mmCIF file of C-alpha atoms in Angstrom:
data_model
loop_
_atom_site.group_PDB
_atom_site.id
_atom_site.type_symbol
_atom_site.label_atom_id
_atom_site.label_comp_id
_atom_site.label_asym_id
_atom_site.label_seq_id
_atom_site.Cartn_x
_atom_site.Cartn_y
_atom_site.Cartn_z
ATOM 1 C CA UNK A 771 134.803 141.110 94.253
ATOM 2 C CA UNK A 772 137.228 141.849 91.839
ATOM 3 C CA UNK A 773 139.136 144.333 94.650
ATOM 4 C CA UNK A 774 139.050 141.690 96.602
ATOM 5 C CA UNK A 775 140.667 139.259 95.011
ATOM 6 C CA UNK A 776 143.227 142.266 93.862
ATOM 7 C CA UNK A 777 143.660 142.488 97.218
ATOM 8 C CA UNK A 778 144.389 139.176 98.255
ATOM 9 C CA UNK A 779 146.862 139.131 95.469
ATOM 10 C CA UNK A 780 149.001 142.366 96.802
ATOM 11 C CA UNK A 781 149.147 140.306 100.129
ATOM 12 C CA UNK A 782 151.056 137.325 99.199
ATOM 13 C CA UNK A 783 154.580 137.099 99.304
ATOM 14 C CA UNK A 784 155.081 135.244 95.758
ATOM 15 C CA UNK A 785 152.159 138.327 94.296
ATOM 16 C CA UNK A 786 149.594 135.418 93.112
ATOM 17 C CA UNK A 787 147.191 132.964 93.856
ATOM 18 C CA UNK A 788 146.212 129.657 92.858
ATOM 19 C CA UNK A 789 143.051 128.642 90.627
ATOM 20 C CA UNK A 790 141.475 127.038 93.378
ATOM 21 C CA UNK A 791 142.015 130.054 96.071
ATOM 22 C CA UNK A 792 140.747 132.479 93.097
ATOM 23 C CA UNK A 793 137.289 130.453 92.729
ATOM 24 C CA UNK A 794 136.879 129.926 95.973
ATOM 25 C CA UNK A 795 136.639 134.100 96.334
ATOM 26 C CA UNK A 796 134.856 134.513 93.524
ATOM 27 C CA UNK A 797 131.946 132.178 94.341
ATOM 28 C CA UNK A 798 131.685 131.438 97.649
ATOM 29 C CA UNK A 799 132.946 135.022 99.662
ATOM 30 C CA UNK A 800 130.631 135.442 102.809
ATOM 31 C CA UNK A 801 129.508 138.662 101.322
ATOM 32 C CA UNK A 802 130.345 139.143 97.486
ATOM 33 C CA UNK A 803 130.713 135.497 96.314
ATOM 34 C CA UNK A 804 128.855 134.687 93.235
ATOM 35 C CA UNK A 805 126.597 131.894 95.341
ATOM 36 C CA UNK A 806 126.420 133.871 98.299
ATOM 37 C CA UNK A 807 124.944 136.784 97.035
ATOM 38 C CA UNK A 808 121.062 137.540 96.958
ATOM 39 C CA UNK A 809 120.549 137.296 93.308
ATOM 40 C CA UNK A 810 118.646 134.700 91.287
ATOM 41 C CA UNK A 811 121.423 132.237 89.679
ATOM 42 C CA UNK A 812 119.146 129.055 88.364
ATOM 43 C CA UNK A 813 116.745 129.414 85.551
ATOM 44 C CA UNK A 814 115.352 131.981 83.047
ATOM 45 C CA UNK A 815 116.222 135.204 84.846
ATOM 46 C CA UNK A 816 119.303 133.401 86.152
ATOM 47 C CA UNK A 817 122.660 132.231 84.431
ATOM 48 C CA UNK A 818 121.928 128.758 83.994
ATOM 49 C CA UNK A 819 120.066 125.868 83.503
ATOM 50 C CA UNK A 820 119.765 122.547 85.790
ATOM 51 C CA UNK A 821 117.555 119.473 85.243
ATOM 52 C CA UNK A 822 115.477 119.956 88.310
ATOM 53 C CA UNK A 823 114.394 123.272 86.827
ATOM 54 C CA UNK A 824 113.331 122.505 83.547
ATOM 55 C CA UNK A 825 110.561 120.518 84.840
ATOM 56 C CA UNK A 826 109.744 119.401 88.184
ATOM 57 C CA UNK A 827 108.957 115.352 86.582
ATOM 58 C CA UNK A 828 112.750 114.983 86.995
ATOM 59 C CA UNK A 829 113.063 115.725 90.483
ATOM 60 C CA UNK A 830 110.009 113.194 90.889
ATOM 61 C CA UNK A 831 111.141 110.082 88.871
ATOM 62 C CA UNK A 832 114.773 110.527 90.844
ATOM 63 C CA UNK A 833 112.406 110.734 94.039
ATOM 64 C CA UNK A 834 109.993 107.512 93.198
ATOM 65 C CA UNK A 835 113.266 105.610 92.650
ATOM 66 C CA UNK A 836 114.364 106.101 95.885
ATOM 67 C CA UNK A 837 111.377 105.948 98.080
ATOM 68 C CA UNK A 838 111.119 102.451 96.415
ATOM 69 C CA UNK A 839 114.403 101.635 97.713
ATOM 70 C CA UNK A 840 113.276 103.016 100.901
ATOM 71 C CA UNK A 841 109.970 101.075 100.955
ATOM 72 C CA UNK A 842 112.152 97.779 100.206
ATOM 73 C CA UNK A 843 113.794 98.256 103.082
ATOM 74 C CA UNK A 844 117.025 98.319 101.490
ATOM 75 C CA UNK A 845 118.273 101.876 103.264
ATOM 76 C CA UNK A 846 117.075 103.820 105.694
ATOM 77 C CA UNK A 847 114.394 106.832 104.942
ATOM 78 C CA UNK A 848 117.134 109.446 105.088
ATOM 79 C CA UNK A 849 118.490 111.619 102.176
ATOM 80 C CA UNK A 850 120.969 113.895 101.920
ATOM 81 C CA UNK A 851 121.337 116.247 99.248
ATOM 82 C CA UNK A 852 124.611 118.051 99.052
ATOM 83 C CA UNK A 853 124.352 121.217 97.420
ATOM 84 C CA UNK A 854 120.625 121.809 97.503
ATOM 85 C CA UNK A 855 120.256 125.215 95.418
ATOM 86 C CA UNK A 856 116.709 127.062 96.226
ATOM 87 C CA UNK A 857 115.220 123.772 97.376
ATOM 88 C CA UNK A 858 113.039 123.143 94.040
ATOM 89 C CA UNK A 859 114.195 119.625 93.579
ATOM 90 C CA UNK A 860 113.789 119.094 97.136
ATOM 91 C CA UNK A 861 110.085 120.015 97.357
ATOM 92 C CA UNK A 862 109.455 117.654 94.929
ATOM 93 C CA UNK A 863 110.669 114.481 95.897
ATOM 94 C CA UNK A 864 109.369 115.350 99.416
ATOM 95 C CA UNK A 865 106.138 115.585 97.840
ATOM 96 C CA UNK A 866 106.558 112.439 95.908
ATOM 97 C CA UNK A 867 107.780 110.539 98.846
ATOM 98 C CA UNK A 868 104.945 111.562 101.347
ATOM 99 C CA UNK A 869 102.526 110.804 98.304
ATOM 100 C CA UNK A 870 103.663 107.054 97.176
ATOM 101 C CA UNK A 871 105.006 106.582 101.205
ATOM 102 C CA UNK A 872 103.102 108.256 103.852
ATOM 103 C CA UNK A 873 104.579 105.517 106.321
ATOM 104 C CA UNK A 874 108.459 106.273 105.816
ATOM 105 C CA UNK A 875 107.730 109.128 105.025
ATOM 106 C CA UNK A 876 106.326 110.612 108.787
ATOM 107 C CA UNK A 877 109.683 108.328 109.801
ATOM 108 C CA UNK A 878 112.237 109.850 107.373
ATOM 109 C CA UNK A 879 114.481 112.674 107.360
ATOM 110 C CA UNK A 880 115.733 114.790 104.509
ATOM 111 C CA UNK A 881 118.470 116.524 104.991
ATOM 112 C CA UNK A 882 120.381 119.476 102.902
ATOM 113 C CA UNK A 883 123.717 120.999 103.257
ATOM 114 C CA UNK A 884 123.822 124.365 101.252
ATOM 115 C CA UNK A 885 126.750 127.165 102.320
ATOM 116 C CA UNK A 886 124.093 129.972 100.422
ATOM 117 C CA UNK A 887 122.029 132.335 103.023
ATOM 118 C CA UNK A 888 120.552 133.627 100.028
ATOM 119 C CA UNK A 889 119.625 129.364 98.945
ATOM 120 C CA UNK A 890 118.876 128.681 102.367
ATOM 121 C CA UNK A 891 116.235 131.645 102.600
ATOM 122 C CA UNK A 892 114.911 130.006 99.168
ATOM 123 C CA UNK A 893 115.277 126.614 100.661
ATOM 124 C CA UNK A 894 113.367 127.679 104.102
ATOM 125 C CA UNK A 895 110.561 129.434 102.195
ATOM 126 C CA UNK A 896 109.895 126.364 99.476
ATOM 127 C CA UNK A 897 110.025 123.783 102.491
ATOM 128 C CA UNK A 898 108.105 125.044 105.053
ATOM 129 C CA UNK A 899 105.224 122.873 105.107
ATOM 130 C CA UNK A 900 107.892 119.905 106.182
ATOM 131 C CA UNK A 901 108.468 118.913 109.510
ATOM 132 C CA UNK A 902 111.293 116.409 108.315
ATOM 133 C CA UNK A 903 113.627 118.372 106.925
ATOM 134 C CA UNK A 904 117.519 119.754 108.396
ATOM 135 C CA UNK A 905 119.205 122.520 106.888
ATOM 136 C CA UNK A 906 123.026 122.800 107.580
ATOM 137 C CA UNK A 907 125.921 124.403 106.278
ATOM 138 C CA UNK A 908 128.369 122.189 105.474
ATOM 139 C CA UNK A 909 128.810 117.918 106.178
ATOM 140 C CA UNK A 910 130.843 118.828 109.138
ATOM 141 C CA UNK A 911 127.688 120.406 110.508
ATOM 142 C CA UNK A 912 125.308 117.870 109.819
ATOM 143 C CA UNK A 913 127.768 115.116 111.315
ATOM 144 C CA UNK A 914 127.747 116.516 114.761
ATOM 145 C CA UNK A 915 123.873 116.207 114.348
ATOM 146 C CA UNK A 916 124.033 112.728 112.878
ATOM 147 C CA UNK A 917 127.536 110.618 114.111
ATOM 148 C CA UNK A 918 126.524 108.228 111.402
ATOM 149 C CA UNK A 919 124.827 108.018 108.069
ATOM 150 C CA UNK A 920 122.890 105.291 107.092
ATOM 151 C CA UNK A 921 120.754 106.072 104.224
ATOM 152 C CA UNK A 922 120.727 107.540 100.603
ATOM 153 C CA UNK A 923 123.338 110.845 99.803
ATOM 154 C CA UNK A 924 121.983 112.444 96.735
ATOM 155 C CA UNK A 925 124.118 115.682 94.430
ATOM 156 C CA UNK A 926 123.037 117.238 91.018
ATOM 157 C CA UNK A 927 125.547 119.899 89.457
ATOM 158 C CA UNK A 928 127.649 119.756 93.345
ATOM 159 C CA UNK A 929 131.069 118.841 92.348
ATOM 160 C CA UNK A 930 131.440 120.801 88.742
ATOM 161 C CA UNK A 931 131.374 123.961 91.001
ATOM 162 C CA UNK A 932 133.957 123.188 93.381
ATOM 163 C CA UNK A 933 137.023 125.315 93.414
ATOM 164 C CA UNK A 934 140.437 123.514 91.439
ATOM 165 C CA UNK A 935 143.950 123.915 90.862
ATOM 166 C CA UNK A 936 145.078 124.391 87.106
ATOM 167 C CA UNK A 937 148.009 122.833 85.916
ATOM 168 C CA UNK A 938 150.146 122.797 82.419
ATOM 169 C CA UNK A 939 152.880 120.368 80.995
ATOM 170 C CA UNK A 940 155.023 122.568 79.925
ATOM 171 C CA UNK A 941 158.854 121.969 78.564
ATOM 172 C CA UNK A 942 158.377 118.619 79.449
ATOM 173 C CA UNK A 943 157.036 119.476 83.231
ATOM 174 C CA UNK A 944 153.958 120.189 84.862
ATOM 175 C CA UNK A 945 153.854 123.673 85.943
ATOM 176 C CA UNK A 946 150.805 125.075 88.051
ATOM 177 C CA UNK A 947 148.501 128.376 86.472
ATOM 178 C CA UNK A 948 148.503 130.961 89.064
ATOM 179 C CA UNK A 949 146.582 134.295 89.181
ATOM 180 C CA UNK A 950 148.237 137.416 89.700
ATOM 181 C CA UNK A 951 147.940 141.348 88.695
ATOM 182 C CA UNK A 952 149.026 143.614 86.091
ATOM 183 C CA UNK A 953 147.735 146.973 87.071
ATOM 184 C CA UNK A 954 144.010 146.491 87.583
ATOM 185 C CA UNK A 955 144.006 143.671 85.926
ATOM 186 C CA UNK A 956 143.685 139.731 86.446
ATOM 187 C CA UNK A 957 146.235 137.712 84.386
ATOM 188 C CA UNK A 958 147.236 134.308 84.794
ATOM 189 C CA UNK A 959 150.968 133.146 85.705
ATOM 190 C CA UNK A 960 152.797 130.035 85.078
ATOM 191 C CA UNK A 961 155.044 128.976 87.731
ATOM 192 C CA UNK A 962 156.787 125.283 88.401
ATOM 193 C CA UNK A 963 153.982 122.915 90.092
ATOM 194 C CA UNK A 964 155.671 122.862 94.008
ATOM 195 C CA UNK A 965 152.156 122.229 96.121
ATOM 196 C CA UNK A 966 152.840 118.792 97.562
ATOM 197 C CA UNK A 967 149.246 118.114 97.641
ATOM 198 C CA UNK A 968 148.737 118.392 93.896
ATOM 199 C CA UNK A 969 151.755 116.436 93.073
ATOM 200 C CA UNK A 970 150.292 113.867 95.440
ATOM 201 C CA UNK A 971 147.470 114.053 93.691
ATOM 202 C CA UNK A 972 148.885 113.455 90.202
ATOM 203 C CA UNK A 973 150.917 110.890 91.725
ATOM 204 C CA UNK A 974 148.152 108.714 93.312
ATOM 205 C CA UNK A 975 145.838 108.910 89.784
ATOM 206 C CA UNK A 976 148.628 108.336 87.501
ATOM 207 C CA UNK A 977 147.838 112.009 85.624
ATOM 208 C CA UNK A 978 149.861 112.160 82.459
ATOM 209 C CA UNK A 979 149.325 114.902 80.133
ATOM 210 C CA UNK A 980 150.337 116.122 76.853
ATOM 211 C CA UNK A 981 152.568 119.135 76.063
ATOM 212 C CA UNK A 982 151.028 122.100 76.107
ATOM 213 C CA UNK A 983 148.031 120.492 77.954
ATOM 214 C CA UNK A 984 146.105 122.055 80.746
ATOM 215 C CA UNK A 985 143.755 120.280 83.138
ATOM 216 C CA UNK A 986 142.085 120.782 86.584
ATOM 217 C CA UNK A 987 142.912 119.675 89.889
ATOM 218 C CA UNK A 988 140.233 118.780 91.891
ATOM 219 C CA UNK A 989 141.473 118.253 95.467
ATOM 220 C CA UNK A 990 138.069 118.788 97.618
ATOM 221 C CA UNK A 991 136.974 116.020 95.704
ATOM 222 C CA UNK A 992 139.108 113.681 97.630
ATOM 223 C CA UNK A 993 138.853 115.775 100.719
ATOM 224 C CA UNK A 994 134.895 115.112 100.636
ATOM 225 C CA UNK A 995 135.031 111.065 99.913
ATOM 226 C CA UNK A 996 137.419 111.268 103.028
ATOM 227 C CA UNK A 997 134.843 112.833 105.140
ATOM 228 C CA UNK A 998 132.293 110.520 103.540
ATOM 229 C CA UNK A 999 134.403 107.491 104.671
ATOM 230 C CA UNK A 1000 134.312 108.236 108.090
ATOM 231 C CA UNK A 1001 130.644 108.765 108.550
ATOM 232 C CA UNK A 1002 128.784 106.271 105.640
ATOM 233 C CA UNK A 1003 128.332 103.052 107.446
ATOM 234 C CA UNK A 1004 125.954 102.175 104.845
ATOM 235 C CA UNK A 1005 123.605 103.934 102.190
ATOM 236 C CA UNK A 1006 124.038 104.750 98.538
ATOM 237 C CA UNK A 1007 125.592 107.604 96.682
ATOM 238 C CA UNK A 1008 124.007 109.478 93.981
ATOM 239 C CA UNK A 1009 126.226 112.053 91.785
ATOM 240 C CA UNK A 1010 124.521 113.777 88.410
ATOM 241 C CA UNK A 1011 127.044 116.308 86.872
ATOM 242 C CA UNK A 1012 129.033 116.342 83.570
ATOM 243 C CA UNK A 1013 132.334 114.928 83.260
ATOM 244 C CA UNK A 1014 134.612 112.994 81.212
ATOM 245 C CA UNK A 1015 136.651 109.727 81.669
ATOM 246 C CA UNK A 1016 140.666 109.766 81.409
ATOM 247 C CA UNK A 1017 140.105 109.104 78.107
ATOM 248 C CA UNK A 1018 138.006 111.452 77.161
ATOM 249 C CA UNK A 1019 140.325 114.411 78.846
ATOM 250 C CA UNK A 1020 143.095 112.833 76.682
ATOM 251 C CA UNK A 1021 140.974 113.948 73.042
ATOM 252 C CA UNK A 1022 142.796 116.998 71.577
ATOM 253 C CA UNK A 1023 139.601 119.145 71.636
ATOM 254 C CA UNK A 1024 139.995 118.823 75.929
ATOM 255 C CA UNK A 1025 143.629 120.254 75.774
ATOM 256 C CA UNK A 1026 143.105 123.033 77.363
ATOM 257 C CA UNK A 1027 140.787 122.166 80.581
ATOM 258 C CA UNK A 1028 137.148 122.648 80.701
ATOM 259 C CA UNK A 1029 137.316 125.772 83.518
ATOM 260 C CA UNK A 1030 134.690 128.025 82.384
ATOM 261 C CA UNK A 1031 131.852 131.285 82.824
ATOM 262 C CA UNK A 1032 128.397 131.082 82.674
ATOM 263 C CA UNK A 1033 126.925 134.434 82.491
ATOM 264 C CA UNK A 1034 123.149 135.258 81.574
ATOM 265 C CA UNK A 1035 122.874 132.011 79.638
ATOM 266 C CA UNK A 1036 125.719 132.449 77.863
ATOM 267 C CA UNK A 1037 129.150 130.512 78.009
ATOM 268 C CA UNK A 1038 132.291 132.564 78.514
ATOM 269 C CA UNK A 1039 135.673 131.161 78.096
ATOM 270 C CA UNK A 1040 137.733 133.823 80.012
ATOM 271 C CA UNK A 1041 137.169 132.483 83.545
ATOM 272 C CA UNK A 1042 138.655 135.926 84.790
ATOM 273 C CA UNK A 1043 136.002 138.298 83.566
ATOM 274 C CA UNK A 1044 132.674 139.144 85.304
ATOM 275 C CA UNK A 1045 134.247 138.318 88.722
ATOM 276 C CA UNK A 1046 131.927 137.406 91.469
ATOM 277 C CA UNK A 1047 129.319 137.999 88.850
ATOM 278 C CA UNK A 1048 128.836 134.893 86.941
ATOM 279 C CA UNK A 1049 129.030 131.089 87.540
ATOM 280 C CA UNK A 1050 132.151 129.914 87.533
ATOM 281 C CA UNK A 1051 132.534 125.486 86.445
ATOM 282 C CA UNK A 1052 134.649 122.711 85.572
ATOM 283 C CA UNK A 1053 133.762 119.245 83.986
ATOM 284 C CA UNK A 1054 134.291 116.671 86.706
ATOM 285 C CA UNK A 1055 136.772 113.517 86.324
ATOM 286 C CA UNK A 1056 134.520 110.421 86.416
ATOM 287 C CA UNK A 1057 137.139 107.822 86.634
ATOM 288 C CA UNK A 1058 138.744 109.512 89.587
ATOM 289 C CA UNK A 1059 135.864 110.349 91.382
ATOM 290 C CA UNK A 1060 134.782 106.636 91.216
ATOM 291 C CA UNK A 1061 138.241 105.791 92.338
ATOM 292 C CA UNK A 1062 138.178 108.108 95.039
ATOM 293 C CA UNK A 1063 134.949 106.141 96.291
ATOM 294 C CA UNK A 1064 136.398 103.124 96.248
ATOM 295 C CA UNK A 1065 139.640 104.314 98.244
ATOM 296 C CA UNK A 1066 136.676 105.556 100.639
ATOM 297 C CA UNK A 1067 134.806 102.448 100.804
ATOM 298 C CA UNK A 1068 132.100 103.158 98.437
ATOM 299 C CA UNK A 1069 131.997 100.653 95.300
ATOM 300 C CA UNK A 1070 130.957 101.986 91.552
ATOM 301 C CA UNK A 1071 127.947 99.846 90.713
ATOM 302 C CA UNK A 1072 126.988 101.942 87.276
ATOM 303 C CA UNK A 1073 127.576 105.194 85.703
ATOM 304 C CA UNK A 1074 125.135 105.732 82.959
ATOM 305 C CA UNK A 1075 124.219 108.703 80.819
ATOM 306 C CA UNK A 1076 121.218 110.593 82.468
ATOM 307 C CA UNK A 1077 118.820 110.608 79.679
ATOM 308 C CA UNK A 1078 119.292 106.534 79.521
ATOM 309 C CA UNK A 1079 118.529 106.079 83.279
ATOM 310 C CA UNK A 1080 115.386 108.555 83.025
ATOM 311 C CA UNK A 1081 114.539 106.483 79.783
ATOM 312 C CA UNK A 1082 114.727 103.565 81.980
ATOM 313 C CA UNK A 1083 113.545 104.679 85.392
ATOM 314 C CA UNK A 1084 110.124 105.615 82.931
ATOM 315 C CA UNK A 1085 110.014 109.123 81.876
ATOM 316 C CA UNK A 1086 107.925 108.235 78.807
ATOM 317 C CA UNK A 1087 105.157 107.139 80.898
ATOM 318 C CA UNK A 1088 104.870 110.603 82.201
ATOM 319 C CA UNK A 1089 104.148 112.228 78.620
ATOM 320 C CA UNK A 1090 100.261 112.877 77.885
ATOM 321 C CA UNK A 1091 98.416 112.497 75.342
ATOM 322 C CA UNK A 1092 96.065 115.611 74.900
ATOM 323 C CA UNK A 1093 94.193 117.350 71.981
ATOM 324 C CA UNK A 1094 94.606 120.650 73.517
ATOM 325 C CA UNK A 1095 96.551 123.353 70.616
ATOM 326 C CA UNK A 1096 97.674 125.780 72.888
ATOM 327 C CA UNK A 1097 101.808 125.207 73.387
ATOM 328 C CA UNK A 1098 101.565 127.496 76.414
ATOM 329 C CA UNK A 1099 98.847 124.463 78.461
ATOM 330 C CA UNK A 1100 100.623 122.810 81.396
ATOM 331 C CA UNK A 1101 100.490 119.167 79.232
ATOM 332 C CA UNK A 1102 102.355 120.940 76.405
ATOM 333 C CA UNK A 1103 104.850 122.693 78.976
ATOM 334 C CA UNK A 1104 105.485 118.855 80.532
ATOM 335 C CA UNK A 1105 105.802 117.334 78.001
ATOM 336 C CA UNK A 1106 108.321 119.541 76.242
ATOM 337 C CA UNK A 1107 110.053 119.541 79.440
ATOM 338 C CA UNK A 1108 110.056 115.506 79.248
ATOM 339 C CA UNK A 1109 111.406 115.535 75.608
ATOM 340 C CA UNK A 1110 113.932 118.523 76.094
ATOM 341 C CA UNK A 1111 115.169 115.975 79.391
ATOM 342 C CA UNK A 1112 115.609 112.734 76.781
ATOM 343 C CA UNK A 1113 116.079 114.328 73.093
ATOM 344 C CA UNK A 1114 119.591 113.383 71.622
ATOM 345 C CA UNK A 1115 121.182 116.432 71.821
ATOM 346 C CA UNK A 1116 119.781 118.275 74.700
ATOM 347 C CA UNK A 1117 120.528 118.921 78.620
ATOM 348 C CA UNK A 1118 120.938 114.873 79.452
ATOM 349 C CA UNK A 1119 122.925 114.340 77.235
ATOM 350 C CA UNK A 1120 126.094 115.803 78.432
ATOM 351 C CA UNK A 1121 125.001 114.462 82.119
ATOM 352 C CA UNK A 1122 126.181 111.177 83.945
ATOM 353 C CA UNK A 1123 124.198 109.544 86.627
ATOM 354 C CA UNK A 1124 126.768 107.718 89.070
ATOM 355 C CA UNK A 1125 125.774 105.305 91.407
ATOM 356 C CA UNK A 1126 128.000 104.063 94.728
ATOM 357 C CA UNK A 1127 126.932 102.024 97.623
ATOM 358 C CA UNK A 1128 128.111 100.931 100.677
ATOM 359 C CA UNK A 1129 127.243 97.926 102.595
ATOM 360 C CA UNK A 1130 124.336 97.368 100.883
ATOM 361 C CA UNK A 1131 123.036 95.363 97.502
ATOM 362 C CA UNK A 1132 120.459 97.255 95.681
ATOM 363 C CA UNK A 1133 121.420 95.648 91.663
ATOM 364 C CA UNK A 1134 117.437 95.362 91.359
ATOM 365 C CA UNK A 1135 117.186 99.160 91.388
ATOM 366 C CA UNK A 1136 120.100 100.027 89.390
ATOM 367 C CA UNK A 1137 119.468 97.945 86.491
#
């Protein structure tokens, strides 16, 4: 991977590339992109962590929220979940939805658009017993299946690992990082911000930084909500990741971006080592990405931290009382799961839980 990108260096005229160009190598190459490679990425033997795989109650309480809304009649029984990994959290809430729905459930459709052949074999072998479900690529795909959507679009952990541009105020202007080569070696460049669509960009969300500051650009953020507008005639939007608000990026311990590594469980700052080898992730930008919806159509009806909406959606009630001593049982595995999901300090914590909707009113289920 690294050659590659080495490679695709040597063949530019200015002898780098941007941030965004560099991730999008690094983790999505056909052949020797980090998440397109046939390794295991997501839990113990992986590099990282998500919700849906430290127990499978979260991927059920999200799904009994939304077959409710389904039952209600309040959007159609479709979902869509963008990003869907090796199809774990999927299983689950088709389980829970053919459980507490057998009705709209035999009518429904659940539909997942993951770029992965590696996650799609994973997805095809942990969904096989459905009859319901569509596997596609990318949106584009999926629209030329489906002209419209009407129905319920559902992400965890989707947008943090979506490629950005890197940018620095620097002597008073912003300047864009670049990537370029010394030798055999990845180094980063600074060079005078001149890509209209990032200055458009900071233009349209009123970006102001600090000197010395560095933040990330997210453009296929917009470039999704665009597609989105298009297609959504009505249905809600559901985005868990971890992110900051404008203020929040403005704190002094954010000054220099949130672009980061994941390798083996373990952080790593240097977003050029391990290339093509480890998990590559930026904080999103909550404030924009809610504007973003609105400019597409969508409005924000709550964004809450994700342990408070489990707390409220009734993740307590799934904890069991049991007299059993051995911490290895399946009670004491759940409900360690549960508490590890709401305890101040762990994995919820540093999640958000947005909601959007278009064309419909559903204030019953988000409060």
């Amino acid at each position: 991977m690294k050659q590659l990108i080495l490679q695709a260096i040597e063949n530019t005229e200015s002898g780098c590339i941007s941030y965004a160009d560099f991730m999008e190598l690094a983790l999505y190459h056909p052949s020797a992109g980090y998440y397109m490679k046939g390794q295991t990425k997501i839990g113990k033997s992986g590099d990282f962590y998500t919700s849906s795989s430290v127990s499978d109650v979260f991927a059920e309480i999200i799904g009994t929220k939304l077959v409710q809304l389904i039952q209600k009649g309040l959007v159609p029984p479709i979902i869509l979940e963008i990003g869907g990994g090796n199809g774990t959290f999927a299983k689950q809430v088709l389980h829970t939805w053919k459980e507490l729905s057998p009705d709209t459930f035999i009518k429904g459709k659940y539909i997942l658009i993951e770029a992965s052949p590696f996650h799609k074999e994973l997805i095809q072998e942990q969904l096989q017993e459905f009859d319901n479900v569509e596997l596609f690529n990318q949106i584009k795909d999926a629209k030329e299946c489906f002209p419209t959507f009407k129905g319920i679009i559902f992400s965890n952990e989707f947008f943090d690992a979506l490629p950005v541009h890197v940018i620095k105020k620097q002597n008073g202007a912003f300047h864009e990082i670049m990537i370029g080569r010394v030798g055999a070696e990845l180094v980063e460049m600074v060079t005078p911000l001149c890509n209209d669509q990032i200055l458009s960009f900071v233009e349209k969300y009123g970006v102001e930084l600090k000197e010395g500051q560095r933040y990330e650009i997210p453009l296929v953020m917009d470039f999704l909500f665009l597609e989105l507008s298009s297609w959504v005639e009505e249905g809600l939007v559901i985005t868990i990741d971890y992110g900051y608000s404008d203020h929040e990026w403005g704190l002094p311990f954010h000054s220099q971006g949130s672009l980061r590594g994941y390798y083996k469980h373990q952080m790593i700052e240097d977003p050029l080592k391990n290339v093509g080898e480890m998990d590559l992730t930026t904080h999103i930008h909550f404030d924009k990405l809610i504007k973003a919806g609105e400019w597409a159509g969508f409005t924000d009806q709550r964004l809450v931290r994700q342990d408070e909406f489990l707390i409220e959606s009734g993740i307590l009630h799934y904890l069991q009382d049991h007299v059993n001593n051995d911490p290895f049982s399946e009670v004491s595995k759940k409900n360690r799961a549960i508490r590890s999901l709401i305890m101040q300090g762990g994995i919820s914590s540093s999640f958000r839980v947005l909601l959007q909707t278009k064309g419909i009113k559903i204030e019953d289920f988000l409060t």
